[in-house]
Each structure stands twice: as C-alpha cells, then as structure tokens.
CSV table of C-alpha atoms in Angstrom, one decimal:
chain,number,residue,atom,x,y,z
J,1,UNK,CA,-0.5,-20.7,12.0
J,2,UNK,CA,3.1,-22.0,10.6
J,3,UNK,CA,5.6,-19.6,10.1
J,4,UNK,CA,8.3,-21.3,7.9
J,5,UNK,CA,11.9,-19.3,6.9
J,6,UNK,CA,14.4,-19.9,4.4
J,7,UNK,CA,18.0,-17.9,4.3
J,8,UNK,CA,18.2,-18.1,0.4
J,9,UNK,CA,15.1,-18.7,-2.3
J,10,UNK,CA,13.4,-21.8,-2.1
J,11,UNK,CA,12.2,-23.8,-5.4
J,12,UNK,CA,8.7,-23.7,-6.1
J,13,UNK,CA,8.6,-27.2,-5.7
J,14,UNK,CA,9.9,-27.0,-2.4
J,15,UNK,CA,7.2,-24.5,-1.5
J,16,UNK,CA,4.5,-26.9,-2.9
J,17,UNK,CA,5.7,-29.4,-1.0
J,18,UNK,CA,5.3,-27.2,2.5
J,19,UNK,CA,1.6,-26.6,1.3
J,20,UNK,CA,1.0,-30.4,1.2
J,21,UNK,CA,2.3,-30.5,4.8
J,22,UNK,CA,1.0,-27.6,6.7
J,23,UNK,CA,-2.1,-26.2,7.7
J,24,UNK,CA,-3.3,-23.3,6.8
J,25,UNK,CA,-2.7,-20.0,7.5
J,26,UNK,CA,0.6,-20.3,6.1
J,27,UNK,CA,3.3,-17.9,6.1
J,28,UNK,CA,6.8,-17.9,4.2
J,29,UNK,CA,9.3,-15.6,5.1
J,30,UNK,CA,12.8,-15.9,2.3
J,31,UNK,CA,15.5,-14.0,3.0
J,32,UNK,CA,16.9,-12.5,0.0
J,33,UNK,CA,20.2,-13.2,-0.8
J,34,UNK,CA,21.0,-9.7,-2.9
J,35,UNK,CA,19.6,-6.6,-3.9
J,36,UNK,CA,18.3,-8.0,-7.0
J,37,UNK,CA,14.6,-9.8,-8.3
J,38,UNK,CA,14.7,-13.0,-7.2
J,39,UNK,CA,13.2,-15.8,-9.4
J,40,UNK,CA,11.0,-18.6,-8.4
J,41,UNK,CA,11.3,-20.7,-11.7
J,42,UNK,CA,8.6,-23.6,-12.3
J,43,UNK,CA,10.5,-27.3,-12.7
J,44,UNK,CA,10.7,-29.3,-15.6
J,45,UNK,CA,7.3,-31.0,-15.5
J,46,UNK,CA,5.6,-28.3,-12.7
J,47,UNK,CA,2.4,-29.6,-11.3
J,48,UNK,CA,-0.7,-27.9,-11.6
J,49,UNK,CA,-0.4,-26.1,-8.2
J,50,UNK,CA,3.4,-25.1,-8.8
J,51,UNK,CA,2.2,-22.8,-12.1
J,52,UNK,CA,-0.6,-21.4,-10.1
J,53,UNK,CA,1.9,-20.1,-7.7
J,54,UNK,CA,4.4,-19.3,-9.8
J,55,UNK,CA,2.2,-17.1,-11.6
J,56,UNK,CA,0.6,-16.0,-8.7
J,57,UNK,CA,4.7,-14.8,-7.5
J,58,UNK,CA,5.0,-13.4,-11.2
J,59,UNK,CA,2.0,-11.1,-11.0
J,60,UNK,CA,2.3,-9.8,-7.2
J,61,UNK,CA,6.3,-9.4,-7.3
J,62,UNK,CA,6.5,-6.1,-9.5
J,63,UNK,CA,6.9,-3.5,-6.9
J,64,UNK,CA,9.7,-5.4,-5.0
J,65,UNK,CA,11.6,-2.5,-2.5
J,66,UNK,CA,14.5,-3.5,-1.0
J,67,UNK,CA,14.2,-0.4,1.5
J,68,UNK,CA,11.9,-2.8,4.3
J,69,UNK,CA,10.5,-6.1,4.4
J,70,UNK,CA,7.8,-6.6,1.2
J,71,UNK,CA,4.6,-8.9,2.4
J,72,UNK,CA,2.7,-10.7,-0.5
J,73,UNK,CA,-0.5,-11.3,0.8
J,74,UNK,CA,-2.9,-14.2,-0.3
J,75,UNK,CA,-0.6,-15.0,-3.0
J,76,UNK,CA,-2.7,-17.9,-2.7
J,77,UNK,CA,-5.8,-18.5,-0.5
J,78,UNK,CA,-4.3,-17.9,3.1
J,79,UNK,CA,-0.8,-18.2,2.4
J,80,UNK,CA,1.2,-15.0,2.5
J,81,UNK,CA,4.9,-14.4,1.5
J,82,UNK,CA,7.6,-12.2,2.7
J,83,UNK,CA,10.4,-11.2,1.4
J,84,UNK,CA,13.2,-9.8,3.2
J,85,UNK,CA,15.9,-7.5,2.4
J,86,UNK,CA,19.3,-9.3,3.1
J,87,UNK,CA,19.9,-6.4,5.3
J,88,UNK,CA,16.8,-7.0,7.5
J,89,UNK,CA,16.9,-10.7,7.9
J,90,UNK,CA,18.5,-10.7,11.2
J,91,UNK,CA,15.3,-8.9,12.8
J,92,UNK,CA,13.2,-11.1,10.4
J,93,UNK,CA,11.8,-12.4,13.9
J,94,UNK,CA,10.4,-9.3,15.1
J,95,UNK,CA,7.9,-9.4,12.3
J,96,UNK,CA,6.3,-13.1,13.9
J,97,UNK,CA,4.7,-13.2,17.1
J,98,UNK,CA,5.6,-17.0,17.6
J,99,UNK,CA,9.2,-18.8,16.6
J,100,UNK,CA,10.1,-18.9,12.5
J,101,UNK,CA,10.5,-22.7,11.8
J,102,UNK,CA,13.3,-22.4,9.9
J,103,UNK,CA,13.4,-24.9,6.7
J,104,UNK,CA,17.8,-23.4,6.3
J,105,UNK,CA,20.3,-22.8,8.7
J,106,UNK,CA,19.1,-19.8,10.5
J,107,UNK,CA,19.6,-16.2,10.3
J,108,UNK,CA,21.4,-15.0,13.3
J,109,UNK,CA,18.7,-12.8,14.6
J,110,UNK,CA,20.0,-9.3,16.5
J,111,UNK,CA,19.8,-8.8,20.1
J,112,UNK,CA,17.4,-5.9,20.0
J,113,UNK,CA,14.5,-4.2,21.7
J,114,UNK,CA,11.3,-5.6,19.6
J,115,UNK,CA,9.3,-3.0,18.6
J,116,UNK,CA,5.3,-3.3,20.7
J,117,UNK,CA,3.6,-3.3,17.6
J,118,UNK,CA,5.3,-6.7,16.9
J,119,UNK,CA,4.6,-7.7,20.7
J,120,UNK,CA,1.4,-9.1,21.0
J,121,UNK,CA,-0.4,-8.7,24.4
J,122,UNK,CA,-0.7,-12.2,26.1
J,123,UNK,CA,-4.0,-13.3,26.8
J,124,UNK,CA,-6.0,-10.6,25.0
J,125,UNK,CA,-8.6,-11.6,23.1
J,126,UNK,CA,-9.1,-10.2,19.7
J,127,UNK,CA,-11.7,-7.8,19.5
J,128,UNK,CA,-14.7,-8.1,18.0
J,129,UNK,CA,-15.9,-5.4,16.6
J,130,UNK,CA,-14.8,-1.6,16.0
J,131,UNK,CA,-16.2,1.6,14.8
J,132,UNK,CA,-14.7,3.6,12.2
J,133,UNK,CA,-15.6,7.6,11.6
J,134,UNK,CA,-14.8,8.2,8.0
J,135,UNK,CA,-15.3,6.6,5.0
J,136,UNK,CA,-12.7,7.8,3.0
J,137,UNK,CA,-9.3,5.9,2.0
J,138,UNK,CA,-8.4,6.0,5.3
J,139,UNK,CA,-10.9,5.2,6.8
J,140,UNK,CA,-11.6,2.4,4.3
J,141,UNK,CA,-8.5,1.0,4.6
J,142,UNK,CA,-8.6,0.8,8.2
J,143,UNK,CA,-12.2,-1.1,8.0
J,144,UNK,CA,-10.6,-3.6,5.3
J,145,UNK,CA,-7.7,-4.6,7.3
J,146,UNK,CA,-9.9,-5.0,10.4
J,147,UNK,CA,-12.1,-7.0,8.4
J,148,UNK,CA,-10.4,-9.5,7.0
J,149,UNK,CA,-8.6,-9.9,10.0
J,150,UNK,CA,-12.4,-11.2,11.6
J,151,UNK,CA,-13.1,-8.0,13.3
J,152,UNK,CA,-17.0,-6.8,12.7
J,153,UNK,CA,-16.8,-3.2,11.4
J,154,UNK,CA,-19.3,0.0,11.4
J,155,UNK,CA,-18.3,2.9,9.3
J,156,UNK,CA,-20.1,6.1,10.1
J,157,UNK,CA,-19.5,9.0,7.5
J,158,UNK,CA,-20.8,12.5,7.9
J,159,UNK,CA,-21.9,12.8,4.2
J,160,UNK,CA,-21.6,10.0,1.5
J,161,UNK,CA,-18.5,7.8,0.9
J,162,UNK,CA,-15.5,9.4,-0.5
J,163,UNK,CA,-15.9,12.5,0.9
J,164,UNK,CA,-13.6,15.1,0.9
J,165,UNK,CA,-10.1,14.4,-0.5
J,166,UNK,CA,-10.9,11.3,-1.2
J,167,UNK,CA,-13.2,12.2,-3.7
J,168,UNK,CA,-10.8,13.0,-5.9
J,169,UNK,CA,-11.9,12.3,-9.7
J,170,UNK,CA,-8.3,11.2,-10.9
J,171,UNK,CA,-5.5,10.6,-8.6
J,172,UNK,CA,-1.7,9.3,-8.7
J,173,UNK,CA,0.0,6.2,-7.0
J,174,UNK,CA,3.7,6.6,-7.1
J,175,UNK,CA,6.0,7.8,-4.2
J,176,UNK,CA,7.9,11.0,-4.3
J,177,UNK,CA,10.8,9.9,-2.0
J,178,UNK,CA,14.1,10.7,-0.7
J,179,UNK,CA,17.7,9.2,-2.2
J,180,UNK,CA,18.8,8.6,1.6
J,181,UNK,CA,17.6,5.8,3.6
J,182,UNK,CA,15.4,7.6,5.8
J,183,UNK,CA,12.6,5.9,7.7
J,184,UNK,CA,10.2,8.1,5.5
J,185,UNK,CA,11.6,6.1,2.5
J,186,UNK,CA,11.3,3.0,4.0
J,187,UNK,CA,7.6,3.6,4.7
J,188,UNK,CA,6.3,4.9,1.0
J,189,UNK,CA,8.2,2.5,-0.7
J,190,UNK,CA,6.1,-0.5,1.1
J,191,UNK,CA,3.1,1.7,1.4
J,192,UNK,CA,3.8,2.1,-2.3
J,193,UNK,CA,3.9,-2.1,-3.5
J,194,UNK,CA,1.0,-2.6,-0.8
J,195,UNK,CA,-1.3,-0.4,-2.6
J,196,UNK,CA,-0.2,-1.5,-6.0
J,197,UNK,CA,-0.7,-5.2,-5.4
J,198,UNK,CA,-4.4,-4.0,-3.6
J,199,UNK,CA,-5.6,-2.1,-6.6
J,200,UNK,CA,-4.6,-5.2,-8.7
J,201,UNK,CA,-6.0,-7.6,-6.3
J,202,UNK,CA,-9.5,-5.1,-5.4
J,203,UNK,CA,-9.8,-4.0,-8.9
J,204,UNK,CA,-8.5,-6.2,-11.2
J,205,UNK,CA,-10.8,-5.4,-14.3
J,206,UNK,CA,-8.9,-1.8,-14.6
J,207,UNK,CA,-11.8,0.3,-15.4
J,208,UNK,CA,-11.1,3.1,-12.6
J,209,UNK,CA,-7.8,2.8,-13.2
J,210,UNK,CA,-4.5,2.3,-15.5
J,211,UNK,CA,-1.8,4.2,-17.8
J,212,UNK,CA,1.1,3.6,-18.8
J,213,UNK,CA,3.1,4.5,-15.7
J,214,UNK,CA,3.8,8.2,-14.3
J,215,UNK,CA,6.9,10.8,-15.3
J,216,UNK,CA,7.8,13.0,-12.2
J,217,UNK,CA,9.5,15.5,-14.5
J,218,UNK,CA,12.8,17.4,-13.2
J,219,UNK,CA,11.1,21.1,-13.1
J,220,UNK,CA,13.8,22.5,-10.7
J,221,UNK,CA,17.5,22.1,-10.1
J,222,UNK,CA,16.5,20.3,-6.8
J,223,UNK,CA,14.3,17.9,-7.8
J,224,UNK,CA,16.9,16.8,-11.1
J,225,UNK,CA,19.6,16.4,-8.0
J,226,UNK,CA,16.9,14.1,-6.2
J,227,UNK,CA,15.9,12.4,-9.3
J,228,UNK,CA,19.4,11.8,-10.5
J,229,UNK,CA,20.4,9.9,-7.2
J,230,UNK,CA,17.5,7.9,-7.4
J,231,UNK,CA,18.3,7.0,-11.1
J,232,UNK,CA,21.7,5.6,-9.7
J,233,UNK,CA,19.9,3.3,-7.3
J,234,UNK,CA,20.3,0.2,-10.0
J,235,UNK,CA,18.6,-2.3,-7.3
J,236,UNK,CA,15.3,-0.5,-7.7
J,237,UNK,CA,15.6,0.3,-11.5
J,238,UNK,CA,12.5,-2.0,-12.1
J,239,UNK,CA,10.8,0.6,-9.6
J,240,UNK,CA,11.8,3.9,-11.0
J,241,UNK,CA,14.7,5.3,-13.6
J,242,UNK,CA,15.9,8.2,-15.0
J,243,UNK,CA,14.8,9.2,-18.2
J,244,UNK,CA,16.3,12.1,-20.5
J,245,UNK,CA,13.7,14.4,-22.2
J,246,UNK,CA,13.7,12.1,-25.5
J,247,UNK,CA,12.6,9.2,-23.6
J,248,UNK,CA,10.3,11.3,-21.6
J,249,UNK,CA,8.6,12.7,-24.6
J,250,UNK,CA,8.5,9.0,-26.3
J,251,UNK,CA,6.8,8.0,-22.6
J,252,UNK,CA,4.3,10.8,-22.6
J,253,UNK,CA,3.6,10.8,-26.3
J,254,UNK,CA,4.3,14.8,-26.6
J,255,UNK,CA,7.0,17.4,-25.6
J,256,UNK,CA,7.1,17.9,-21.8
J,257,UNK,CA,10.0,20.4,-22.2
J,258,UNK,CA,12.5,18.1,-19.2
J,259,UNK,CA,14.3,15.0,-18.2
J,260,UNK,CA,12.8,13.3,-15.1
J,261,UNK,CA,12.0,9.8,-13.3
J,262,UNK,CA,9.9,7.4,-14.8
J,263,UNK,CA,7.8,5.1,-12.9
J,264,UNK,CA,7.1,2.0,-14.9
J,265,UNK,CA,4.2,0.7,-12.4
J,266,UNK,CA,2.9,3.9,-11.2
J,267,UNK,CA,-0.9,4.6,-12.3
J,268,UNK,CA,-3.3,7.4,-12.3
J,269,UNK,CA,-6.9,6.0,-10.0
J,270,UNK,CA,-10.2,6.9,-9.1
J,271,UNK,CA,-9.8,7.3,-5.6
J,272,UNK,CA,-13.8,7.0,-5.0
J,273,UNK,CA,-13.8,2.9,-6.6
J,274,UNK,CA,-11.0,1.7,-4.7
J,275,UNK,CA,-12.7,3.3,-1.6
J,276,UNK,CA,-16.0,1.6,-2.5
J,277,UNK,CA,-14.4,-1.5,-3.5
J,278,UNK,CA,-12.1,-1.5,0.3
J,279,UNK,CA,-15.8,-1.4,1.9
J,280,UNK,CA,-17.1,-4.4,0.0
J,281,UNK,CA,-16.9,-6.6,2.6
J,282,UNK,CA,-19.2,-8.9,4.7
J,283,UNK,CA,-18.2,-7.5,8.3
J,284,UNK,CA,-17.9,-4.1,7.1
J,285,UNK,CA,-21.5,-1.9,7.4
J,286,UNK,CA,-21.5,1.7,6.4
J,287,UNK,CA,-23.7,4.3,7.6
J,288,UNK,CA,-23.7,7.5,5.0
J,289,UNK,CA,-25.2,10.6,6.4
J,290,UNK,CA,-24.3,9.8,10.2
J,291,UNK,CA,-22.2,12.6,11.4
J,292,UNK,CA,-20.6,11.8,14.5
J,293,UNK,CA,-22.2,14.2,17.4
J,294,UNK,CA,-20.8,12.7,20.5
J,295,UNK,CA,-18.6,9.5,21.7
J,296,UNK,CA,-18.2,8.3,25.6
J,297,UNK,CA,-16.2,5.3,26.9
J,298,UNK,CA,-17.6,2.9,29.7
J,299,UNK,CA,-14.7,1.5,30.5
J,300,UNK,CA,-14.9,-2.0,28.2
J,301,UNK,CA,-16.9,-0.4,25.1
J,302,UNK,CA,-17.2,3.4,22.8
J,303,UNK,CA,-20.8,4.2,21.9
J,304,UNK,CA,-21.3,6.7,19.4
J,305,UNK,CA,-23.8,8.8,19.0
J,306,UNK,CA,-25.0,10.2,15.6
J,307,UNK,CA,-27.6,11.4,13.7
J,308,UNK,CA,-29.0,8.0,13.0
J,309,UNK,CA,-28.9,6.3,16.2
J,310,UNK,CA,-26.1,5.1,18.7
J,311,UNK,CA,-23.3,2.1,17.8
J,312,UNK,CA,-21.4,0.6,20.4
J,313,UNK,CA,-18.5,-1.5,19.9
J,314,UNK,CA,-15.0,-2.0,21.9
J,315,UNK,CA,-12.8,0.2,20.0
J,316,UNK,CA,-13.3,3.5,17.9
J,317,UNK,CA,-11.1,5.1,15.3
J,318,UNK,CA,-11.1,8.5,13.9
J,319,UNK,CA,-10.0,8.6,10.3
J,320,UNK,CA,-11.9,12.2,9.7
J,321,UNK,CA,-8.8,13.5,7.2
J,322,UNK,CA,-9.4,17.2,7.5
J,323,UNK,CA,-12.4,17.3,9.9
J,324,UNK,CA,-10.0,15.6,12.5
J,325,UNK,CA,-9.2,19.0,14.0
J,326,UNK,CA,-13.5,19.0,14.7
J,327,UNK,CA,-14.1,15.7,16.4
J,328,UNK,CA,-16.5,15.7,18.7
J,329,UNK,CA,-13.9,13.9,21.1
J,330,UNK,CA,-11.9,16.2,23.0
J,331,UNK,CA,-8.5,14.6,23.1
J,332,UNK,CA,-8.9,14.1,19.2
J,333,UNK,CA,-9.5,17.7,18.5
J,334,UNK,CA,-6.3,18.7,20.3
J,335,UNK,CA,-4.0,17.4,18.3
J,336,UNK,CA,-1.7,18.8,16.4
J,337,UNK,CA,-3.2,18.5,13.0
J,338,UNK,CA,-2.0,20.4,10.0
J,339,UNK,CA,-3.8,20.7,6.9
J,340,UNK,CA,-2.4,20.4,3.2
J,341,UNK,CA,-4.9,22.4,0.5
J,342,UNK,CA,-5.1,21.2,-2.9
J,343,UNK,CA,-7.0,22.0,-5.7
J,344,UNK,CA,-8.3,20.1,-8.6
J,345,UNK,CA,-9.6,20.5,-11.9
J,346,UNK,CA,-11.9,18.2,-14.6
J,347,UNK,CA,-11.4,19.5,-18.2
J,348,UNK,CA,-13.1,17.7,-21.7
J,349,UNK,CA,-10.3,15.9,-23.2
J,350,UNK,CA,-8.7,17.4,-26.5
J,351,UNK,CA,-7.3,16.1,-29.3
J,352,UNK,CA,-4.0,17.0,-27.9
J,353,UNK,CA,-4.7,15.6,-24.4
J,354,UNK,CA,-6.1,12.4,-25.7
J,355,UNK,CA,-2.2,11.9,-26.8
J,356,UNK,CA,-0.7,11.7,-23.2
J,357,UNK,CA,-0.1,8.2,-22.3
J,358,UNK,CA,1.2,8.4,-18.9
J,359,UNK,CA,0.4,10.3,-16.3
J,360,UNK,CA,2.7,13.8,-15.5
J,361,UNK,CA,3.8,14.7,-12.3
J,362,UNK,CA,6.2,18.0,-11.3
J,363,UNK,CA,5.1,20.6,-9.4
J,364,UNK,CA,1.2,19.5,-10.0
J,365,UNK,CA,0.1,16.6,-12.6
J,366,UNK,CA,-2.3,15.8,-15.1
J,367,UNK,CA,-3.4,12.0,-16.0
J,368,UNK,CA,-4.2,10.5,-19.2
J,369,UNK,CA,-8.2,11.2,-19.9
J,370,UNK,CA,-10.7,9.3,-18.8
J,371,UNK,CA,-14.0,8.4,-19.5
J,372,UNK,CA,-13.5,11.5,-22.0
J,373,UNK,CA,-12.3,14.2,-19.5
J,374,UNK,CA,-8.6,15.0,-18.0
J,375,UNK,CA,-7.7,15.3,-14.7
J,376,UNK,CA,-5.8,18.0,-12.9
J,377,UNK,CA,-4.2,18.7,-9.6
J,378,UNK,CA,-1.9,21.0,-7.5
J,379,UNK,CA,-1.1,21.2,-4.2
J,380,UNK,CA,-1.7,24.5,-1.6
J,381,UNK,CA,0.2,25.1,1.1
C-alpha cells in the first residue's frame, strides 16, 4: 500500500503522474488549505486518464464536510482520496497505520495519544471470515465493509431481509445536526457524504431512489434558532442553507406554511434496495429464516446455532436493531438498549401530492410519490 500526502491541492496531472509510479492500493491524503471546495481542474490538453479522474472527483466531491476528515473511496479502481480539514491535518497520521510519504513539506503532526482504532495490532492476521445476525442496514453495512475488505461473510436473519425498520417503504438521508462542533456533528456529517456517495456508487440507476433534495422546515421557535445558525455556516452552504418560506414553497412546489433548511443533496430511499444491493457481494452469503437460537465461543472461533444448521467463523456481530435487547447471548441482552418507535404510513398519490418535489421533513416527513403511492413517517417516543 502507498500512502502519499500533500499540504495544499495537487494538479490532476500531478496525481496522474503518482498512478504511473505506484502500485496499487493507493491512497491520497490533501490537506485542504481553507474551508472552501477545492478544485481539481483538468490541464490544457488532459490525457485520457486525467478526465476520468477529474470527473470521477467531480461526481463523488458533493457532500464535502469540513467537520472531520472526508474519505473518497474507489474514486478509481483501488485508489481512495482524503480530504482533510485544514484543522485536522496535524493528526492526519492517526488515520494511516504506516508513515504518509509526503509529496510537500509536511504537516507538523500533534503529539497525541492515537486513538486504538487507528492502532493496528502487530502481527494479527486478518480474519477470515465473520458472521453477522441481521440483515438489515446495519447489519448490511457491516457485511459490505467486511467484504470488500476480503473477509468471508454469513448473514443470518430471523425473517427475510430488511426486516424491521429497515423495511421502511420510503426513507430520508439528510442529517438533522447541531450548530456547535460537537462530536455528534462530526459523525453525521461523514456518516452523511459516506452514504450519499454509497447510494450513488450501489445504486447508480436511481430507480429506488431520488428528489430534489429535502426541506427540514422551521415548525418551532427551537428548531428556526438551530436552523438559522446552521444557515450562517457559509463553508457548508453547498451542504445545507436557509431558505425563507417563498423559496421553500418554490422547492416543494406548494405552500408548506414556514421557512426552514434546505438540503440540496439530501434524497428520499427505499431502504429495502440499498440493503439488497449492500448484500450483493461474492463473500457475502445470506441465510433468511435462520433465527439465531444459541451462540458459544471455543476460544479461537463463534458457532452459531440456528434453525438451519450451525455456522462457525472467528468473529460474530450482532446488528439485531430492536431485537438486540433478545439475543440469545447473555452479555448482548444486558445492555443498555433503548428503543425509538416510529410509525409509518403508504397513501395512493393525489393530484395534489404528485406536486411535491422534494421531500418534507419537521416534526415527521412525507417524500415525493413513488411508484404511485406517498410515503409517511413520524417518530414515537
């Protein structure tokens, strides 16, 4: 692996060049310079392979955040990108478990504990294979990431995939977040690009999902506070801004009756397809109908036990969403898991529905319809 670092943006060409000289899998990490979009222009004559990437930037670059690092993955076969705030770069190395070859003058790097998720153990072979219980997003996502990181996956589900919550007919993807710089909003703005450059990369064809953004509308005096102070972050106004009810109307395409935040690449989803399209994978094999009944540890490998026979592999991972509370596994079940009810609703799409072009979000939402029905949700506590 080659971990190359620039303190400033690099030209395409330059990046080109890096490809023509290093093995794969390649990893750029650019320290931003500002709180702005940085551009990666083409040259004069580009080559072939200096469009492809600059289109490839274009495409994935969107939901920049300058909350946390942002990782580009695959923005072409095996090479990954990262940007990095300009207030991160000096723990840019905590990210890489071997040395950044720095292609600048380097980033002085803080003297700081490293975190031991960024420690890999020495001498540890990877694992090779895992068992998952749940086939929901979580448990999806979890299975993915394993995956294509060469570990063999089983997923055992209790009923049939996207179970549960996941199920959900029509859901959102935007981040209701905090003005402050909490850790919290560090972690749904990056959660929040991830998923929106997965759903582009998984699902490019947009048939289980789309819209024309989502409107969290003000429908209290707190949330236009927390929605005005977002508004006046102008280094994420590509991200979300604030909109006053005229513009709000315009976006939705009918009277919504209130200012609010408009986010631009937010999208209503079909939770089930991204789930399905997450398992497609050639180390991934899912079990439906295989509730979990009992799980033991021999000291190098889990077996568990289920309806449909026994799987054994060196690690397992619950990711049971509400069930979690009834694993089988005692020190699982102890937890402290709290539950969040929702409730949904499906209705036939209207002549006055049909008109909403983005999705609305306040204290529940409805999406744009569907496949000629519209989608409704509200959460229970």
């Amino acid at each position: 692996m080659n971990y190359l670092a620039w303190n400033g943006i690099p030209s395409l060409t330059e990046l080109v060049r890096t490809l023509e000289s290093h093995a794969k899998p390649l990893y750029w990490a650019v320290c931003l310079p500002a709180r702005e979009m940085p551009l990666f222009r083409p040259s004069e004559n580009p080559c072939a392979l200096e469009q492809t990437l600059a289109g490839a930037i274009a495409r994935k670059i969107g939901c920049l955040q300058f909350n946390a690092v942002n990782v580009l993955a695959n923005v072409l076969p095996d090479v990954h990108l990262w940007l990095v705030p300009s207030e991160h770069a000096a723990d840019i190395q905590t990210h890489f478990p071997h040395a950044l070859q720095w292609q600048t003058a380097p980033v002085t790097q803080r003297e700081t504990a490293v975190k031991p998720w960024f420690s890999p153990i020495e001498n540890q072979a990877k694992p090779t294979g895992a068992i998952v219980i749940g086939a929901g997003i979580a448990g999806a996502a979890t299975a993915r990431e394993l995956a294509e990181h060469g570990v063999r996956v089983t997923v055992l589900e209790a009923k049939h995939i996207a179970n549960g919550g996941s199920g959900n007919r029509q859901g959102l993807l935007y981040a209701k977040i905090s003005p402050h710089p909490t850790e919290q909003t560090e972690l749904l703005l990056a959660g929040y690009g991830y998923t929106r450059r997965l759903l582009a990369d998984l699902l490019p064809e947009q048939h289980a999902w789309g819209g024309d953004g989502v409107l969290h509308v003000n429908f209290n005096e707190a949330e236009r506070k927390r929605n005005q102070a977002l508004g006046l972050q102008r280094h994420h106004a590509h991200l979300y801004r604030s909109v006053s009810q005229q513009e709000a109307e315009e976006l939705a395409g009918m009277d919504v009756g209130s200012d609010g935040l408009y986010w631009p690449h937010g999208v209503w989803l079909n939770p089930p397809a991204l789930v399905r399209a997450l398992l497609e994978h050639p180390l991934i094999d899912v079990h439906e109908h295989a509730p979990l009944l009992s799980a033991e540890f021999d000291g190098t490998a889990w077996t568990a036990h289920t309806t449909q026979g026994n799987f054994t592999a060196q690690h397992l991972i619950y990711c049971m969403g509400a069930h979690s509370p009834n694993a089988p596994e005692r020190n699982v079940s102890k937890l402290p898991f709290r539950q969040i009810r929702g409730q949904t609703g499906v209705a036939k799409a209207s002549a006055f529905s049909a008109r909403l072009r983005c999705a609305l979000s306040g204290e529940c939402y409805v999406s744009p319809s569907w496949q000629g029905n519209t989608a409704t949700a509200r959460r229970l506590f």
